Coordinates of C-alpha atoms in Angstrom, one line a residue:
X1 CA 43.5 -18.0 -45.3
X2 CA 40.3 -18.1 -43.5
X3 CA 38.9 -15.2 -41.3
X4 CA 38.8 -15.6 -37.6
X5 CA 35.9 -13.7 -35.6
X6 CA 35.6 -13.6 -32.0
X7 CA 33.2 -15.9 -30.0
X8 CA 31.3 -12.6 -28.3
X9 CA 31.1 -9.6 -30.6
X10 CA 30.2 -7.4 -27.6
X11 CA 33.7 -8.8 -25.5
X12 CA 36.0 -6.0 -26.8
X13 CA 32.6 -3.3 -26.4
X14 CA 31.8 -3.3 -23.0
X15 CA 33.6 -4.0 -19.5
X16 CA 33.8 -8.0 -18.1
X17 CA 30.6 -9.0 -16.7
X18 CA 28.1 -7.1 -18.5
X19 CA 24.9 -9.1 -20.0
X20 CA 23.2 -8.4 -23.3
X21 CA 20.1 -9.8 -24.5
X22 CA 18.7 -9.3 -27.8
X23 CA 15.9 -9.8 -29.7
X24 CA 17.2 -12.4 -31.5
X25 CA 17.4 -14.3 -28.1
X26 CA 13.9 -13.8 -27.6
X27 CA 14.2 -10.7 -25.2
X28 CA 10.7 -9.4 -25.9
X29 CA 9.2 -12.9 -25.1
X30 CA 11.1 -13.1 -22.0
X31 CA 9.9 -9.5 -21.1
X32 CA 6.5 -10.4 -21.9
X33 CA 6.7 -13.4 -19.4
X34 CA 7.9 -11.7 -16.9
X35 CA 5.5 -8.8 -16.9
X36 CA 2.8 -11.7 -17.5
X37 CA 4.0 -13.3 -13.5
X38 CA 3.4 -9.8 -11.8
X39 CA 0.4 -9.3 -13.7
X40 CA -1.1 -12.6 -12.4
X41 CA -0.1 -12.3 -9.1
X42 CA -1.8 -9.2 -8.8
X43 CA -5.2 -10.2 -10.9
X44 CA -6.3 -12.5 -7.9
X45 CA -6.6 -9.7 -5.9
X46 CA -8.8 -7.6 -8.0
X47 CA -12.7 -7.0 -7.0
X48 CA -14.5 -7.5 -3.7
X49 CA -13.9 -11.0 -3.5
X50 CA -10.1 -11.0 -4.5
X51 CA -7.6 -12.7 -2.6
X52 CA -4.9 -11.8 0.0
X53 CA -1.4 -11.8 -0.4
X54 CA 1.0 -12.3 2.5
X55 CA 4.2 -10.4 1.9
X56 CA 7.3 -10.6 4.1
X57 CA 9.4 -7.7 3.5
X58 CA 13.4 -7.4 3.7
X59 CA 12.8 -6.1 7.4
X60 CA 11.0 -9.4 7.8
X61 CA 7.7 -7.4 8.3
X62 CA 4.4 -9.2 7.7
X63 CA 1.9 -7.6 5.3
X64 CA -1.5 -9.5 4.9
X65 CA -3.0 -7.2 1.8
X66 CA -4.9 -7.1 -1.6
X67 CA -3.6 -3.5 -2.2
X68 CA -1.5 -3.8 -5.1
X69 CA 0.1 -0.4 -4.4
X70 CA 1.4 -2.0 -0.8
X71 CA 2.5 -5.4 -2.9
X72 CA 4.5 -3.6 -5.8
X73 CA 5.8 -1.2 -2.8
X74 CA 7.3 -4.1 -0.7
X75 CA 8.5 -6.1 -3.3
X76 CA 12.0 -6.1 -4.7
X77 CA 11.6 -6.4 -8.0
X78 CA 14.7 -6.4 -10.5
X79 CA 13.9 -6.9 -13.9
X80 CA 14.1 -4.1 -15.9
X81 CA 10.8 -4.3 -18.0
X82 CA 8.5 -5.4 -15.3
X83 CA 10.1 -2.0 -13.2
X84 CA 8.6 0.0 -16.2
X85 CA 5.0 -1.6 -16.1
X86 CA 5.5 -0.8 -11.8
X87 CA 6.8 2.9 -12.5
X88 CA 3.6 3.1 -14.5
X89 CA 1.4 1.8 -11.8
X90 CA 3.2 3.9 -8.9
X91 CA 2.4 7.1 -11.5
X92 CA -1.0 6.0 -11.2
X93 CA -1.0 5.6 -7.4
X94 CA 0.5 9.0 -6.8
X95 CA -2.0 11.0 -9.4
X96 CA -5.4 9.4 -8.5
X97 CA -4.5 7.3 -5.4
X98 CA -6.6 4.4 -6.8
X99 CA -6.9 1.6 -10.0
X100 CA -3.4 0.5 -9.2
X101 CA -4.3 -2.9 -9.8
X102 CA -6.0 -1.9 -13.0
X103 CA -2.6 -0.9 -14.7
X104 CA -0.7 -3.7 -13.9
X105 CA -3.1 -6.3 -15.0
X106 CA -4.6 -4.7 -18.0
X107 CA -0.8 -4.1 -18.9
X108 CA 0.0 -7.7 -18.3
X109 CA -3.2 -8.6 -20.5
X110 CA -2.2 -6.5 -23.5
X111 CA 1.4 -7.8 -23.7
X112 CA -0.1 -11.6 -23.2
X113 CA -2.2 -10.6 -26.2
X114 CA 0.8 -8.6 -28.2
X115 CA 2.9 -12.1 -27.7
X116 CA 0.1 -13.9 -29.8
X117 CA 0.3 -11.7 -32.5
X118 CA 4.4 -11.7 -32.3
X119 CA 3.8 -15.5 -33.2
X120 CA 1.5 -14.5 -35.8
X121 CA 3.9 -12.8 -37.6
X122 CA 3.4 -8.9 -36.8
X123 CA 6.5 -6.7 -35.8
X124 CA 6.3 -5.3 -32.4
X125 CA 6.0 -1.8 -34.4
X126 CA 2.8 -2.7 -36.2
X127 CA 1.6 -3.9 -32.7
X128 CA 2.4 -0.3 -30.9
X129 CA 0.6 1.4 -33.7
X130 CA -2.4 -0.5 -33.8
X131 CA -2.6 -0.6 -29.7
X132 CA -2.3 3.6 -30.2
X133 CA -5.0 3.8 -32.3
X134 CA -7.2 1.6 -30.3
X135 CA -6.2 3.5 -27.1
X136 CA -7.0 6.8 -29.0
X137 CA -10.3 5.6 -29.9
X138 CA -11.1 4.4 -26.1
X139 CA -10.3 7.8 -25.1
X140 CA -13.4 9.3 -27.2
X141 CA -15.6 6.8 -26.1
X142 CA -15.2 7.0 -22.5
X143 CA -16.7 10.5 -22.7
X144 CA -20.0 8.8 -24.3
X145 CA -20.2 6.0 -21.6
X146 CA -20.0 8.9 -19.0
X147 CA -23.8 8.2 -16.8
X148 CA -23.8 10.6 -14.5
X149 CA -21.5 13.0 -12.3
X150 CA -20.7 14.4 -8.5
X151 CA -23.2 17.5 -8.2
X152 CA -23.1 18.3 -4.7
X153 CA -19.9 17.7 -2.5
X154 CA -21.8 18.3 0.8
X155 CA -24.0 15.6 0.2
X156 CA -23.5 12.5 2.1
X157 CA -25.8 10.6 -0.4
X158 CA -23.6 11.9 -3.4
X159 CA -20.3 11.1 -1.5
X160 CA -20.8 7.3 -1.2
X161 CA -21.5 6.9 -4.8
X162 CA -17.9 6.9 -5.3
X163 CA -16.6 6.0 -1.8
X164 CA -18.5 2.8 -1.5
X165 CA -17.5 0.9 -4.7
X166 CA -13.7 1.8 -3.7
X167 CA -14.4 0.4 0.1
X168 CA -16.4 -2.4 -1.4
X169 CA -13.4 -3.8 -3.5
X170 CA -11.0 -3.4 -0.4
X171 CA -13.4 -4.3 2.5
X172 CA -16.0 -6.4 1.2
X173 CA -18.9 -6.9 4.0
X174 CA -18.0 -3.8 5.8
X175 CA -18.2 -1.2 3.4
X176 CA -21.5 0.1 4.8
X177 CA -19.7 1.1 8.3
X178 CA -16.6 2.1 6.5
X179 CA -18.1 4.1 3.9
X180 CA -20.5 6.2 6.5
X181 CA -17.2 7.1 8.6
X182 CA -15.2 8.4 5.3
X183 CA -18.2 10.2 4.1
X184 CA -18.5 11.8 7.3
X185 CA -15.2 12.8 7.5
X186 CA -14.8 14.4 4.2
X187 CA -18.0 16.1 4.6
X188 CA -16.5 17.8 7.9
X189 CA -13.1 19.1 5.8
X190 CA -14.7 19.6 2.3
X191 CA -14.5 23.4 1.6
X192 CA -17.7 24.8 0.8
X193 CA -17.0 27.2 -1.8
X194 CA -13.8 25.4 -3.5
X195 CA -14.1 21.6 -3.5
X196 CA -11.1 22.0 -5.9
X197 CA -9.1 22.9 -2.8
X198 CA -9.9 19.5 -0.9
X199 CA -6.9 18.1 0.8
X200 CA -6.5 14.5 0.9
X201 CA -4.2 15.1 4.3
X202 CA -7.2 16.6 5.8
X203 CA -8.6 12.9 6.6
X204 CA -6.7 11.5 8.9
X205 CA -6.6 7.6 10.3
X206 CA -5.9 6.7 14.2
X207 CA -5.7 2.9 14.8
X208 CA -6.4 1.7 18.5
X209 CA -6.2 -1.4 19.5
X210 CA -9.1 -3.5 20.8
X211 CA -13.3 -3.4 20.0
X212 CA -14.6 -4.2 16.9
X213 CA -14.8 -2.3 13.4
X214 CA -18.6 -1.1 14.7
X215 CA -16.7 1.3 17.8
X216 CA -15.0 3.5 15.0
X217 CA -15.7 6.9 14.9
X218 CA -15.1 10.4 13.5
X219 CA -13.9 13.2 15.5
X220 CA -13.7 16.6 14.1
X221 CA -10.2 17.8 14.7
X222 CA -7.0 15.4 15.5
X223 CA -6.6 12.4 17.7
X224 CA -2.9 12.3 19.4
X225 CA -2.2 8.7 20.4
X226 CA -0.7 9.8 23.7
X227 CA -1.8 12.0 26.7
X228 CA -0.4 15.3 27.8
X229 CA 3.2 15.4 29.8
X230 CA 1.4 17.9 32.1
X231 CA -1.0 17.7 34.8
X232 CA -3.7 19.8 33.2
X233 CA -5.5 17.1 30.9
X234 CA -8.3 19.1 29.4
X235 CA -9.5 22.3 28.5
X236 CA -13.2 23.1 27.4
X237 CA -12.8 26.6 26.3
X238 CA -11.5 28.2 23.5
X239 CA -7.9 28.5 24.5
X240 CA -4.8 30.0 22.7
X241 CA -2.1 27.8 21.6
X242 CA 1.9 28.0 21.2
X243 CA 3.9 25.6 18.8
X244 CA 7.4 25.0 19.5
X245 CA 9.6 23.3 17.5
X246 CA 12.5 23.5 20.2
X247 CA 13.1 21.9 23.2
X248 CA 11.2 23.3 26.4
X249 CA 14.1 23.3 28.3
X250 CA 17.0 25.1 29.6
X251 CA 19.7 25.8 26.6
X252 CA 22.5 23.6 27.0
X253 CA 26.3 25.3 26.2
X254 CA 27.8 24.5 23.9
X255 CA 31.4 24.0 25.9
X256 CA 32.0 21.5 29.0
X257 CA 33.7 22.5 32.0
X258 CA 34.3 21.6 35.6
X259 CA 32.9 23.3 38.6
X260 CA 34.5 22.7 42.0
X261 CA 31.8 23.5 44.9
X262 CA 33.2 24.3 48.5
X263 CA 29.6 23.9 50.6
X264 CA 26.0 23.4 50.0
X265 CA 25.4 27.1 49.7
X266 CA 27.1 27.2 46.6
X267 CA 25.1 23.8 45.3
X268 CA 21.9 25.5 45.6
X269 CA 22.9 28.7 44.0
X270 CA 24.9 26.7 41.1
X271 CA 21.7 26.9 38.6
X272 CA 19.5 29.2 40.2
X273 CA 20.2 31.8 37.7
X274 CA 19.2 29.4 35.1
X275 CA 16.1 28.0 36.8
X276 CA 15.2 32.0 37.2
X277 CA 15.4 32.4 33.5
X278 CA 13.6 29.3 32.8
X279 CA 11.0 30.5 35.0
X280 CA 10.6 34.2 33.4
X281 CA 10.2 32.2 30.3
X282 CA 7.5 30.2 31.0
X283 CA 5.7 33.3 33.1
X284 CA 5.9 35.2 29.8
X285 CA 4.4 32.4 27.8
X286 CA 1.7 32.2 30.4
X287 CA 0.7 35.8 30.5
X288 CA 0.4 36.0 27.1
X289 CA -2.8 34.4 27.4
X290 CA -1.3 30.9 25.6
X291 CA -3.2 28.0 27.4
X292 CA -2.1 24.9 25.2
X293 CA 1.7 24.3 25.0
X294 CA 2.8 21.6 21.6
X295 CA 6.5 21.0 21.7
X296 CA 8.0 18.8 18.9
X297 CA 11.1 18.1 20.5
X298 CA 12.2 17.2 24.6
X299 CA 10.4 18.7 27.6
X300 CA 12.5 19.2 30.5
X301 CA 11.3 18.5 34.0
X302 CA 12.2 21.6 35.5
X303 CA 10.2 23.5 32.5
X304 CA 7.5 21.3 32.7
X305 CA 7.5 22.0 36.9
X306 CA 6.8 25.7 35.9
X307 CA 4.1 24.8 33.4
X308 CA 2.4 23.1 35.8
X309 CA 2.6 25.7 38.3
X310 CA 0.4 28.1 35.7
X311 CA -1.9 25.5 34.6
X312 CA -0.9 25.3 31.0
X313 CA -1.6 22.2 29.4
X314 CA 1.6 20.8 27.5
X315 CA 1.5 18.0 24.6
X316 CA 4.5 16.3 23.0
X317 CA 4.2 15.4 19.4
X318 CA 7.4 14.2 18.1
X319 CA 6.3 13.7 14.4
X320 CA 6.8 16.8 12.5
X321 CA 4.1 16.2 9.7
X322 CA 1.5 16.1 13.3
X323 CA 2.9 19.5 13.9
X324 CA 2.2 20.6 10.8
X325 CA -1.1 19.5 10.6
X326 CA -1.5 21.1 14.0
X327 CA -0.4 24.4 12.9
X328 CA -2.8 24.3 10.0
X329 CA -5.8 23.5 12.5
X330 CA -5.0 26.1 15.0
X331 CA -3.6 28.8 12.7
X332 CA -0.2 28.8 14.7
X333 CA 3.5 29.4 13.6
X334 CA 5.7 26.9 14.9
X335 CA 8.4 28.8 16.8
X336 CA 12.4 27.9 16.7
X337 CA 13.2 30.1 19.9
X338 CA 11.6 29.3 23.4
X339 CA 9.8 32.7 24.5
X340 CA 6.2 34.1 24.4
X341 CA 4.9 34.3 20.9
X342 CA 3.6 37.2 19.2
X343 CA -0.1 37.5 18.8
X344 CA 0.0 36.2 15.4
X345 CA 2.2 33.4 15.9
X346 CA -0.5 31.8 18.3
X347 CA -3.2 29.5 17.3
X348 CA -6.9 28.9 18.5
X349 CA -8.3 25.8 19.5
X350 CA -11.9 25.2 20.7
X351 CA -11.5 22.0 23.1
X352 CA -8.3 19.8 24.4
X353 CA -9.2 17.0 26.3
X354 CA -7.8 13.6 27.3
X355 CA -9.8 10.6 26.7
X356 CA -9.5 7.0 27.3
X357 CA -10.5 4.7 24.3
X358 CA -10.2 1.0 25.1
X359 CA -7.1 0.7 27.5
X360 CA -5.2 3.8 25.6
X361 CA -5.2 7.4 26.6
X362 CA -5.5 9.7 23.7
X363 CA -5.4 13.6 23.1
X364 CA -8.1 15.0 21.1
X365 CA -7.8 18.5 19.5
X366 CA -11.4 19.5 18.4
X367 CA -12.7 22.4 16.4
X368 CA -16.7 23.6 16.8
X369 CA -16.3 24.8 13.8
X370 CA -18.8 23.7 10.8
X371 CA -16.0 23.2 8.4
X372 CA -12.9 21.7 10.2
X373 CA -9.3 21.5 8.7
X374 CA -8.8 18.2 9.5
X375 CA -10.9 15.5 10.5
X376 CA -9.6 12.1 12.3
X377 CA -11.5 8.5 11.7
X378 CA -10.3 6.4 14.6
X379 CA -10.5 2.9 13.8
X380 CA -10.6 0.2 16.1
X381 CA -9.9 -3.5 15.6
X382 CA -8.5 -6.8 17.1
X383 CA -5.2 -7.3 15.1
X384 CA -2.8 -4.8 13.4
X385 CA -2.8 -6.3 10.1
X386 CA -6.7 -5.7 9.6
X387 CA -6.8 -2.5 11.0
X388 CA -3.5 -1.1 8.4
X389 CA -5.7 -3.0 5.7
X390 CA -8.4 -1.1 6.6
X391 CA -6.7 2.1 6.8
X392 CA -5.7 1.2 3.0
X393 CA -8.9 1.3 2.0
X394 CA -9.8 4.2 3.8
X395 CA -6.8 6.2 1.7
X396 CA -8.1 4.7 -1.3
X397 CA -11.5 6.1 -1.1
X398 CA -10.4 9.6 0.1
X399 CA -8.0 9.6 -3.0
X400 CA -11.0 9.0 -5.2
X401 CA -12.6 12.0 -4.0
X402 CA -9.5 13.9 -4.8
X403 CA -9.9 12.6 -8.3
X404 CA -13.5 13.2 -8.8
X405 CA -12.9 16.7 -7.4
X406 CA -10.9 17.5 -10.5
X407 CA -13.5 15.8 -12.7
X408 CA -16.9 14.7 -11.2
X409 CA -18.0 12.6 -14.0
X410 CA -18.7 9.0 -13.4
X411 CA -18.8 5.7 -15.1
X412 CA -20.9 2.4 -14.6
X413 CA -18.8 0.3 -12.5
X414 CA -19.3 -3.8 -11.7
X415 CA -17.4 -4.6 -15.5
X416 CA -20.4 -2.6 -17.3
X417 CA -17.9 0.3 -18.9
X418 CA -15.3 -2.8 -19.8
X419 CA -17.8 -4.7 -21.6
X420 CA -19.0 -1.9 -23.7
X421 CA -15.8 -1.5 -24.5
X422 CA -14.8 -4.7 -26.0
X423 CA -17.9 -4.1 -28.2
X424 CA -17.2 -0.7 -29.5
X425 CA -13.5 -1.3 -30.1
X426 CA -13.7 -4.8 -31.8
X427 CA -16.2 -2.8 -34.1
X428 CA -13.9 -0.2 -34.7
X429 CA -11.0 -2.8 -35.8
X430 CA -13.3 -4.7 -37.9
X431 CA -13.7 -1.1 -40.3
X432 CA -10.0 -0.6 -40.2
X433 CA -8.2 -2.0 -43.0
X434 CA -4.4 -3.4 -43.2
X435 CA -2.8 -5.3 -40.4
X436 CA -3.6 -2.7 -37.4
X437 CA -7.0 -4.4 -37.1
X438 CA -5.4 -7.2 -35.5
X439 CA -3.7 -5.2 -32.9
X440 CA -6.9 -3.2 -32.3
X441 CA -9.2 -6.3 -31.8
X442 CA -6.5 -7.6 -29.1
X443 CA -6.8 -4.3 -27.6
X444 CA -10.4 -4.6 -27.1
X445 CA -10.1 -8.2 -25.9
X446 CA -7.8 -7.2 -23.2
X447 CA -10.8 -5.2 -21.7
X448 CA -12.4 -8.6 -20.9
X449 CA -10.0 -9.2 -18.0
X450 CA -12.1 -7.2 -15.5
X451 CA -15.4 -9.0 -16.2
X452 CA -13.8 -12.1 -15.9
X453 CA -12.2 -11.9 -13.0
X454 CA -14.9 -10.5 -11.2
X455 CA -16.9 -13.7 -12.2
X456 CA -13.4 -16.0 -11.4
X457 CA -13.0 -14.4 -7.8
X458 CA -16.5 -14.5 -6.8
X459 CA -16.9 -18.1 -7.9
X460 CA -18.9 -17.7 -11.1
X461 CA -18.6 -19.1 -14.3
X462 CA -17.2 -16.9 -16.8
X463 CA -18.3 -18.9 -19.9
X464 CA -22.0 -18.4 -18.6
X465 CA -22.0 -14.9 -17.4
X466 CA -20.1 -13.1 -19.7
X467 CA -22.3 -14.0 -23.0
X468 CA -25.3 -12.6 -20.9
X469 CA -23.5 -9.4 -20.2
X470 CA -22.4 -9.1 -23.9
X471 CA -26.1 -9.5 -24.7
X472 CA -27.4 -7.0 -22.2
X473 CA -25.1 -4.5 -23.7
X474 CA -26.3 -5.4 -27.8
X475 CA -27.9 -2.7 -28.5
X476 CA -26.6 1.1 -28.8
X477 CA -28.6 2.5 -26.2
X478 CA -26.8 4.2 -22.9
X479 CA -29.8 2.3 -21.0
X480 CA -28.2 -1.1 -21.6
X481 CA -25.0 0.5 -19.5
X482 CA -26.6 0.1 -16.1
X483 CA -26.0 -3.6 -16.1
X484 CA -23.1 -5.1 -14.3
X485 CA -22.4 -8.6 -12.7
X486 CA -23.8 -9.2 -9.4
X487 CA -21.3 -11.3 -7.5
X488 CA -23.9 -12.5 -5.3
X489 CA -25.8 -14.1 -7.4
X490 CA -26.6 -17.8 -6.8
X491 CA -27.7 -18.9 -10.4
X492 CA -27.6 -17.7 -13.9
X493 CA -30.8 -16.2 -14.4
X494 CA -30.0 -13.4 -11.6
X495 CA -26.4 -13.0 -12.7
X496 CA -26.8 -9.0 -13.8
X497 CA -27.4 -6.2 -11.2
X498 CA -28.7 -2.9 -11.9
X499 CA -26.0 -0.4 -11.1
X500 CA -27.9 2.6 -10.8
X501 CA -29.9 1.3 -7.8
X502 CA -26.9 0.1 -6.2
X503 CA -24.7 3.1 -6.9
X504 CA -22.0 1.3 -8.0
X505 CA -19.7 3.8 -10.0
X506 CA -16.1 4.2 -11.1
X507 CA -14.3 7.5 -11.7
X508 CA -14.0 8.7 -15.2
X509 CA -10.5 10.0 -14.7
X510 CA -9.1 7.5 -12.5
X511 CA -10.2 4.7 -15.3
X512 CA -8.8 7.1 -18.2
X513 CA -5.5 7.9 -16.6
X514 CA -5.2 3.9 -16.0
X515 CA -6.0 3.2 -19.4
X516 CA -3.4 5.3 -21.2
X517 CA -0.7 4.5 -18.4
X518 CA -1.1 0.9 -19.0
X519 CA -1.1 1.3 -22.9
X520 CA 1.9 3.9 -22.6
X521 CA 3.8 1.1 -20.3
X522 CA 3.1 -1.8 -22.9
X523 CA 4.3 0.5 -26.0
X524 CA 7.6 1.3 -24.0
X525 CA 8.2 -2.9 -23.2
X526 CA 7.4 -3.8 -26.8
X527 CA 9.5 -1.1 -28.6
X528 CA 12.8 -2.8 -26.5
X529 CA 14.4 -5.2 -28.5
X530 CA 17.8 -5.2 -26.3
X531 CA 18.5 -5.3 -22.8
X532 CA 22.1 -4.5 -21.9
X533 CA 22.9 -5.0 -18.0
X534 CA 26.0 -3.5 -16.6
X535 CA 28.0 -5.4 -13.8
X536 CA 27.2 -4.9 -10.6
X537 CA 28.9 -2.1 -8.3
X538 CA 31.4 -3.4 -5.8
X539 CA 33.4 -6.5 -4.9
X540 CA 32.6 -9.7 -4.4
X541 CA 29.6 -10.9 -2.4
X542 CA 30.8 -11.7 1.6
X543 CA 30.3 -15.4 2.2
X544 CA 27.0 -15.9 4.6
X545 CA 27.8 -16.5 8.2
X546 CA 26.4 -19.3 10.0
X547 CA 23.6 -18.3 12.3
X548 CA 24.3 -18.7 15.9
X549 CA 21.8 -21.6 17.6
X550 CA 19.8 -21.1 20.2
X551 CA 21.7 -19.9 23.6
X552 CA 19.6 -22.6 25.7
X553 CA 20.6 -25.6 23.5
X554 CA 23.3 -28.1 24.8
X555 CA 26.4 -28.3 22.8

């Protein structure tokens, strides 16, 4: 009697609806293929001449951007292997604020080359071991490629060394204007004695429609895109500030009742007690020396009447984050009770004024001190999408300052570091015995992605430019590191530029972190030999309802 085997081995192991993809079915190849797709999508956006993507998210909001962090945040990715790569990329954005696309594209390139090694017959374990050895070697070599560091964080010229390349990669052609704005804003908030205390949140961006980018400017303090509620619109002298995180109004009772009024006198006296109480509270606030009131919640009409009577400037700030920033600038404590603040709970501000920028009224909180707690870049532009993209570039450049404060060392940019790593890691691979050298050489080959993409996106021929770049790095001399790809060159003879003259540098710690995260993501994906997907929770999907037609159309 023959033994009958079940058709699906996992049929008795899992509930109905489970999906199992094993290595024998080509799970590794499918994972690599999926990661290659996201990597291809991001790679065309790398570099100063990178292309933009139009992304329409699930709320039908349109994004036109070349920022990788925005793309992966708005794309609804479901493939589990790609999610691993995306999570490592998000970690880079969280820690360093820049080089997000570097993690995704280097990871995709490493997986693409690993697939060729799998076809040759290497096991994923051997590839992973080779990649880890190469990554360890790169960590040591990067320290030798350092060509300088930021010495003085108060110097605008020094700050521009790291800000300008980041802005150039996002907003090519406008880098001079935006870099100057960011450097000025960072200078105003950079602590003199302790640069390590620099807070990214100290540099804010306010977008006001109209004008052009050249009309943008920096204000030492905060700008709110709304005008004060009170009749008093400006205070030009040092004033005390009270911040209330509660409604500035008559307190409402918890219970409801019905009141029967017999005549006009009863009606006149009905709310007199409450009015007197509110008047007394506002008078106490004014008598304490407060000139500016910031309210996080609603402001009653009667309260506003009394505050106008005592010439108080009243500003409503619905955002709790902005309220927190105001407290940090002024040194105030947000109060959850309506009443006169204690002396230690008040804040101090130098100038509060309402200005008209374009057709919008804004309120400016300005400090006259040398070092401010907050600096605001006011961006002008014709379209919302353009201003959003400029804001993302500013956020990345400010985040790059945060990473350089942690480690001020700089690497040569414009593909110079990567071309040097290709040479050095390849030499290391040739000296390594056994099958590991195949993985190490492929790891070296992966670094060619950046100079190649810089050439492709700027319209140059990589087959002509890359040999010249490698030839310039042929000598084991640190001086040769100063040559990178000139994306503005018209002919092959002038394809290289001097990085030290153009001040094109990369943050050492940001690039090191990106390489480590990309390697870790690739090793994690290669070590997967099975994907087990559970059945989705919930009942059957509801049938799609037909969309209603235009109400103006004839039946």
